[in-house]
Coordinates of C-alpha atoms and ligand atoms in Angstrom, one line a residue:
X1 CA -27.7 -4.9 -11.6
X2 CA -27.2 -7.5 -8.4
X3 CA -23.7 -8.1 -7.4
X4 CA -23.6 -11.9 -9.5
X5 CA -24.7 -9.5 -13.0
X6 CA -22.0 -6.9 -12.1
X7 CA -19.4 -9.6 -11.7
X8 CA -20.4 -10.6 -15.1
X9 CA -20.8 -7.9 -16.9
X10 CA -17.1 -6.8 -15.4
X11 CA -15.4 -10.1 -16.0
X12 CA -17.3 -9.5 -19.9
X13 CA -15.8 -6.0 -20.1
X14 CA -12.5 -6.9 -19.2
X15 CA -12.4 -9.8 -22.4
X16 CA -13.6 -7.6 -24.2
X17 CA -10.9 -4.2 -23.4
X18 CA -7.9 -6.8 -22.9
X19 CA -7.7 -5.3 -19.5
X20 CA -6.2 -6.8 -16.4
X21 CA -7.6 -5.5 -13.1
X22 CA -5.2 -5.5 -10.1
X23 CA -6.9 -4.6 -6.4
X24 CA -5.2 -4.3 -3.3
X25 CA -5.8 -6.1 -0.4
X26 CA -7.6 -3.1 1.8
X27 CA -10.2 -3.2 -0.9
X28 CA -13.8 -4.7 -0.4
X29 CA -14.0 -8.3 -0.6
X30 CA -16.6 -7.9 -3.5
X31 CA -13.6 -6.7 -5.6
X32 CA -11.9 -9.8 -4.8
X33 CA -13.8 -11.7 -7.3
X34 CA -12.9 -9.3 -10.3
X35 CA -9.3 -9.4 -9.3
X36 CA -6.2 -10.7 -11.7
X37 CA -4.1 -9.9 -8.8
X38 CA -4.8 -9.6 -5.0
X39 CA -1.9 -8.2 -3.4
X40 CA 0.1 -5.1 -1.8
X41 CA 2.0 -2.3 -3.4
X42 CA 5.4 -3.7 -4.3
X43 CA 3.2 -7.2 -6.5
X44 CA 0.9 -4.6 -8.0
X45 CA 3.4 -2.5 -9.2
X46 CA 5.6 -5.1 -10.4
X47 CA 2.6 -6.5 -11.7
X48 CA 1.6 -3.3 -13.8
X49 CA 5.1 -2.9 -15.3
X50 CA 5.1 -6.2 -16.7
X51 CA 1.7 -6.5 -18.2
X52 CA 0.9 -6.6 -21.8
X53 CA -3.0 -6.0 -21.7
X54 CA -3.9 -2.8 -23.1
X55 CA -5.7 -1.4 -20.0
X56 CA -4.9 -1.4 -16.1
X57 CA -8.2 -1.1 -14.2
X58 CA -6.6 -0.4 -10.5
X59 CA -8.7 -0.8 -7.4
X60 CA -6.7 1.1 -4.9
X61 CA -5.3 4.4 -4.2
X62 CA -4.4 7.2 -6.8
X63 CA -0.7 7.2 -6.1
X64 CA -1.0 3.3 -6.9
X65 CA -2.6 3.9 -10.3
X66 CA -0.3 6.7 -10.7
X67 CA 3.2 4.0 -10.1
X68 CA 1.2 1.6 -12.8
X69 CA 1.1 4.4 -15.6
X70 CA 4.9 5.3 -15.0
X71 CA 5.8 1.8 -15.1
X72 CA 3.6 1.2 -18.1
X73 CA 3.2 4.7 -19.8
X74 CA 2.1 2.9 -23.0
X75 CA -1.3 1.3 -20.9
X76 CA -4.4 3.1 -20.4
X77 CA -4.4 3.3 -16.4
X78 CA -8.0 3.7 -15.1
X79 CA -8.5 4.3 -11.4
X80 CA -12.2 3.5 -10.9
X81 CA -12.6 6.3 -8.5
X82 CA -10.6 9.6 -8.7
X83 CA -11.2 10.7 -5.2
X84 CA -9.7 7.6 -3.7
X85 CA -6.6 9.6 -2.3
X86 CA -4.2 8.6 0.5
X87 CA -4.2 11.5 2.9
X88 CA -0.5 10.4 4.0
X89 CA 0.9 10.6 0.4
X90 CA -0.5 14.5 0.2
X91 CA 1.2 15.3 3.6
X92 CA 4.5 15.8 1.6
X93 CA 4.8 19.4 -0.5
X94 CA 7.9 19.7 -3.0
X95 CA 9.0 22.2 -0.8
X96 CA 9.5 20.4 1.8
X97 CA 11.5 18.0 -0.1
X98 CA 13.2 20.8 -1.5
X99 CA 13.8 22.3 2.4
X100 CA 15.5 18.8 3.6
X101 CA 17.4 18.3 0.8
X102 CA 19.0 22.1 1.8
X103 CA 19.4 21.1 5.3
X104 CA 21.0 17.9 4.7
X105 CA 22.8 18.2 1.8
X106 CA 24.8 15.0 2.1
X107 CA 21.5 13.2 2.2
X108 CA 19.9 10.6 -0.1
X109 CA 16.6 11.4 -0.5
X110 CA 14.1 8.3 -0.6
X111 CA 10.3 8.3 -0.6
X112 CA 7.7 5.8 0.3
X113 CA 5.6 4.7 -2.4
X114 CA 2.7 6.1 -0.7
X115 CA 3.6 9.5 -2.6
X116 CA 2.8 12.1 -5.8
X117 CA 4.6 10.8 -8.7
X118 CA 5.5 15.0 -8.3
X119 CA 7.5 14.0 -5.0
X120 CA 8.4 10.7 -6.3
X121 CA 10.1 12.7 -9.2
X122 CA 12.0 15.4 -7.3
X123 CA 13.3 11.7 -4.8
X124 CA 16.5 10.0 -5.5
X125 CA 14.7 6.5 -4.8
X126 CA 11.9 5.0 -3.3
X127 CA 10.4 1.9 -1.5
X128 CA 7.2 -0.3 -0.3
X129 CA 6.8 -1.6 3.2
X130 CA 7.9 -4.9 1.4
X131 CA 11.1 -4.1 0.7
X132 CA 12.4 -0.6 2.8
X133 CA 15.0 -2.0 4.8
X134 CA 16.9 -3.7 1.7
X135 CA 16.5 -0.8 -0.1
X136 CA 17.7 2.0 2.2
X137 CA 20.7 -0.6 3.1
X138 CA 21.5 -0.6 -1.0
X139 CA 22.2 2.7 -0.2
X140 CA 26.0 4.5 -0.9
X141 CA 25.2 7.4 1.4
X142 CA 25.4 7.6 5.7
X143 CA 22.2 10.0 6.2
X144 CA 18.5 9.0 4.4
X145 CA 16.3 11.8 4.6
X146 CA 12.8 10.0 4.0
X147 CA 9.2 11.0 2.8
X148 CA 6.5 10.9 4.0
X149 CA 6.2 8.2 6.9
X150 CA 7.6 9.1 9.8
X151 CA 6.8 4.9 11.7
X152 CA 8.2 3.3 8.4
X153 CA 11.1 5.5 8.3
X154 CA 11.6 5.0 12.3
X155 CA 11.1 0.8 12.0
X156 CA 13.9 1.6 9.3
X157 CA 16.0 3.1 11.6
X158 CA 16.1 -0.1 13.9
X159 CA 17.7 -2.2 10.8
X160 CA 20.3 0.1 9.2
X161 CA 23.4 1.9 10.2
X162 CA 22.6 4.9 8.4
X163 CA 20.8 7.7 10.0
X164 CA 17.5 8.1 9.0
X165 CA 16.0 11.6 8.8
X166 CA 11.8 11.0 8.5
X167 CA 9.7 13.7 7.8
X168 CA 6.9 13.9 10.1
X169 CA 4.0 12.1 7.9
X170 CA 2.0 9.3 9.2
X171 CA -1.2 7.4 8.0
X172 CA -3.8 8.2 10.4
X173 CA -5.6 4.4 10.2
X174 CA -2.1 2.9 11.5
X175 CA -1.2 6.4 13.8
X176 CA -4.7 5.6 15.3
X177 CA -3.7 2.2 16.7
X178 CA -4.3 2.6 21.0
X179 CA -1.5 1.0 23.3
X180 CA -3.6 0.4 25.9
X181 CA -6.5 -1.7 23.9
X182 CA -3.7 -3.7 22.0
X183 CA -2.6 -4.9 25.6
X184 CA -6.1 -5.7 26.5
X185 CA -6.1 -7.9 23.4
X186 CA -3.1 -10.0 24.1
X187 CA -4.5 -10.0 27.7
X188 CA -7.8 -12.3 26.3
X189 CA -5.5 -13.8 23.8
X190 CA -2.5 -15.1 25.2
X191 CA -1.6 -17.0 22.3
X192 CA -1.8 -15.0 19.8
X193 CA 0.9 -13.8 17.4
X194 CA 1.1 -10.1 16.7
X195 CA 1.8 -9.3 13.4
X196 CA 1.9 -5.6 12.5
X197 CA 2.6 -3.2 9.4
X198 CA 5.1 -1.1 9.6
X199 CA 2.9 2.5 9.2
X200 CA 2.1 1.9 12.8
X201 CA 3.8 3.7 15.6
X202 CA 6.5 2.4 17.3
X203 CA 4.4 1.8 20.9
X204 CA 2.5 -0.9 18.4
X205 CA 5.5 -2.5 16.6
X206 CA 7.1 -2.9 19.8
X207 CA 4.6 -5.9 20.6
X208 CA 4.8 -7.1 17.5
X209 CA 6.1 -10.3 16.6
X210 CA 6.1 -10.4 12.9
X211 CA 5.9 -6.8 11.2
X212 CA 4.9 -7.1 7.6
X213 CA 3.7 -5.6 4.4
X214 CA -0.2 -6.6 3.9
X215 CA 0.6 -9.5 1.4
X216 CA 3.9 -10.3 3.9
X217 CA 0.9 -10.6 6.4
X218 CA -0.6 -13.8 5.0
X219 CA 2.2 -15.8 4.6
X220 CA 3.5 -15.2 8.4
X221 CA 0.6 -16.3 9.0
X222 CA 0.4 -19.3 6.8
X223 CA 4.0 -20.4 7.6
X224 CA 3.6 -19.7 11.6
X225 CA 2.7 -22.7 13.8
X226 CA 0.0 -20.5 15.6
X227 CA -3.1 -20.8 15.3
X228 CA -4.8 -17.2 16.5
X229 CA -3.6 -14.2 15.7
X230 CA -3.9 -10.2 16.3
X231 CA -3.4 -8.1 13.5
X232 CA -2.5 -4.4 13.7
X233 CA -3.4 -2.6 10.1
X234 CA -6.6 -2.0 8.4
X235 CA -9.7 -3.4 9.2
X236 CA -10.5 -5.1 6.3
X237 CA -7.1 -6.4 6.1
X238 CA -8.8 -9.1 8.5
X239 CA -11.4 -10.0 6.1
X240 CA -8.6 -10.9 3.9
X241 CA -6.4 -12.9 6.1
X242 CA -9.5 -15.3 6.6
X243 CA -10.1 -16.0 3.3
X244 CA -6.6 -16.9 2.7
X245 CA -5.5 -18.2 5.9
X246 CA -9.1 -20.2 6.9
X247 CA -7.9 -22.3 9.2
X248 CA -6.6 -19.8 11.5
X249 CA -8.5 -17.3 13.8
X250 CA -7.4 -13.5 13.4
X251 CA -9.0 -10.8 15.5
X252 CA -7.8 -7.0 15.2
X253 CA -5.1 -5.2 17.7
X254 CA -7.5 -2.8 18.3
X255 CA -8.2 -0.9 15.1
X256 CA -11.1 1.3 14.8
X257 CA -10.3 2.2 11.3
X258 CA -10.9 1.5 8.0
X259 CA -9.4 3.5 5.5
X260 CA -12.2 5.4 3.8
X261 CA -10.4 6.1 0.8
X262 CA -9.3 2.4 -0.3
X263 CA -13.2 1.8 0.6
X264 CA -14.6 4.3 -1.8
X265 CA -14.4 1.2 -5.0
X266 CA -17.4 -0.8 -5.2
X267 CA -18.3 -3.2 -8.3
X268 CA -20.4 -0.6 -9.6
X269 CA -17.2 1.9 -9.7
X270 CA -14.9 -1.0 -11.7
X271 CA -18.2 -1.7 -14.1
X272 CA -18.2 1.8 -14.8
X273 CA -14.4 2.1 -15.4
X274 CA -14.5 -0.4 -17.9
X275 CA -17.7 0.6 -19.6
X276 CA -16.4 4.5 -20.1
X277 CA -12.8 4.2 -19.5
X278 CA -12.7 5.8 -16.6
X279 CA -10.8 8.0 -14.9
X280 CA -7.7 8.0 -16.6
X281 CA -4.6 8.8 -14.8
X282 CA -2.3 10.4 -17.1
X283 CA 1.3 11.9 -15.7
X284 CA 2.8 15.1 -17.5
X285 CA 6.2 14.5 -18.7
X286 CA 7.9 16.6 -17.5
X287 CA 7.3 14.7 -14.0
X288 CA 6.9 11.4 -14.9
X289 CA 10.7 11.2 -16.7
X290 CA 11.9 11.9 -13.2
X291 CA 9.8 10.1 -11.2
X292 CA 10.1 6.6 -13.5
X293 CA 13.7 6.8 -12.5
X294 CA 12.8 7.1 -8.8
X295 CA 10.0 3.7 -8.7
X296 CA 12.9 1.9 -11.2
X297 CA 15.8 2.4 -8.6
X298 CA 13.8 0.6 -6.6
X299 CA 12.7 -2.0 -9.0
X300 CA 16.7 -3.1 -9.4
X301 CA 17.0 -3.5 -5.8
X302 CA 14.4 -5.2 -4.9
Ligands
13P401 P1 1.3 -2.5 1.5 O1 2.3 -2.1 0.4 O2 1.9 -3.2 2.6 O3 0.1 -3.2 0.9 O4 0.7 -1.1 2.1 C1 0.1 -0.1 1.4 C2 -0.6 0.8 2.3 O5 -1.1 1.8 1.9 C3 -0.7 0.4 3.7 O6 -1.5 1.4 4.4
SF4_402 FE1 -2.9 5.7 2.8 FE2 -3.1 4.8 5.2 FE3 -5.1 4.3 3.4 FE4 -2.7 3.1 3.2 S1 -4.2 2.8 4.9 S2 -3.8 4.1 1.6 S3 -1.3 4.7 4.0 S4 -4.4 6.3 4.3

């Protein structure tokens, strides 16, 4: 099938299994035309807990699909391909958890979202790049021991009074980002607004003027009286910005990344997800009982 057949046939599909199909915006701009919802963790999520189609198609990450089915356990969740991991959500073992929790006993333990709903479940609560800083400050506790990101947790730092204990994780498409090239950059465009995600280091966020979740990212630069800007995330993320944003110019900090794993969904994987329901993400129990109570501590803050 071409790409206009496979839109069809997916936009047919998803009548037909009253399914709603939610991508992120690091996904291919081919998904964007089978997309309910375009947006970043915290919308998708909230998104996924409040739908009442039968099925969730999500074009993302596993631990994404895996936060729709414990928001929505009743929902088939399909995740169109099973292999599309984040590597920075798997950097955290429940023993580590289990080892920081023992050396900072007095600690509240939060996670990013970009985790196991097995680490998720042994975390007190946890947040997006959205909303981290209002959560952590909800807070009733003076030390934060947090999981996996060690930049998020370290921009954290810079807006609370609490002291923030990261573990070392990091996403390797924002720990990638070069100093040196994103100077160069605002060397040939003096005008430009940086606007960064959090998940990059702090010798990025430093030059950053606006630092933002990916959906946060458009409207700074919708509501900025800019015109060119340098963004410092994924790739693709740029791809994005210009189809929302068209009458503004946006060049990268620097990035030579995409990240492969929110890259691995292509029409043909979502066509196929609907036609054999497929892959299901299902949580045991067991885990998802503690790891609901986790994402919903969240949910009431923010
Ligand atoms: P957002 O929640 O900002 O979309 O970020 C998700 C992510 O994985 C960024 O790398
Ligand atoms: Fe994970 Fe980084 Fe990819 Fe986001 S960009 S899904 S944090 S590897």
């Amino acid at each position: 099938m071409d790409e206009k057949q496979l839109v069809k046939e997916i936009k047919r599909l998803k009548k037909e299994k009253n399914a709603i199909i939610l991508v992120h915006n690091y996904q291919r701009p081919e998904i964007y035309q089978v997309a309910d919802l375009l947006g970043d963790s915290l919308e998708l999520a909230k998104k996924a807990a409040e739908t009442d189609k039968d099925t969730i198609v999500f074009c993302g990450v596993h631990f994404m699909a895996e936060t729709a089915k414990l928001l929505n356990p009743s929902k088939k969740v399909l995740l169109p391909e099973i292999n599309a991991g984040c590597p920075m959500a798997d950097m955290v073992k429940p023993e580590d958890v289990a080892r920081m929790r023992k050396e900072h006993p007095k600690a509240v333990v939060a996670c990013y979202i970009n985790t196991t709903a097995e680490t998720k479940a042994l975390c007190d609560i946890c947040v997006t790049s959205a909303n981290a800083v209002d959560v952590i400050n909800s807070l009733d506790a003076d030390e934060v021991i947090f999981v996996p990101d060690m930049n998020l947790g370290n921009y954290v730092q810079k807006f609370t009074k609490k002291k923030m204990i990261p573990f070392q994780g990091y996403c390797h498409v924002h720990h990638s980002f070069d100093e040196e090239k994103l100077k160069l950059a605002k060397e040939k465009y003096p005008k430009a607004v940086v606007i960064a995600h959090p998940e990059c280091p702090e010798f990025i966020l430093k030059h950053a003027d606006e630092i933002r979740s990916t959906s946060g990212m458009i409207t700074a630069a919708r509501d900025s009286d800019a015109q060119e800007f340098l963004i410092a995330t994924e790739l693709g993320m740029i791809e994005r910005l210009k189809l929302e944003v068209p009458e503004k110019t946006f060049y990268s900090a620097g990035a030579i990344r995409v990240c492969p794993n929110m890259k691995k969904t292509f029409l043909e994987s979502v066509y196929k997800a609907l036609r054999d329901d497929q892959y299901e993400i299902e949580v045991p129990e067991a885990i998802a009982t503690k790891a609901v109570e986790c994402v919903n501590r969240m949910m009431k803050v923010k």
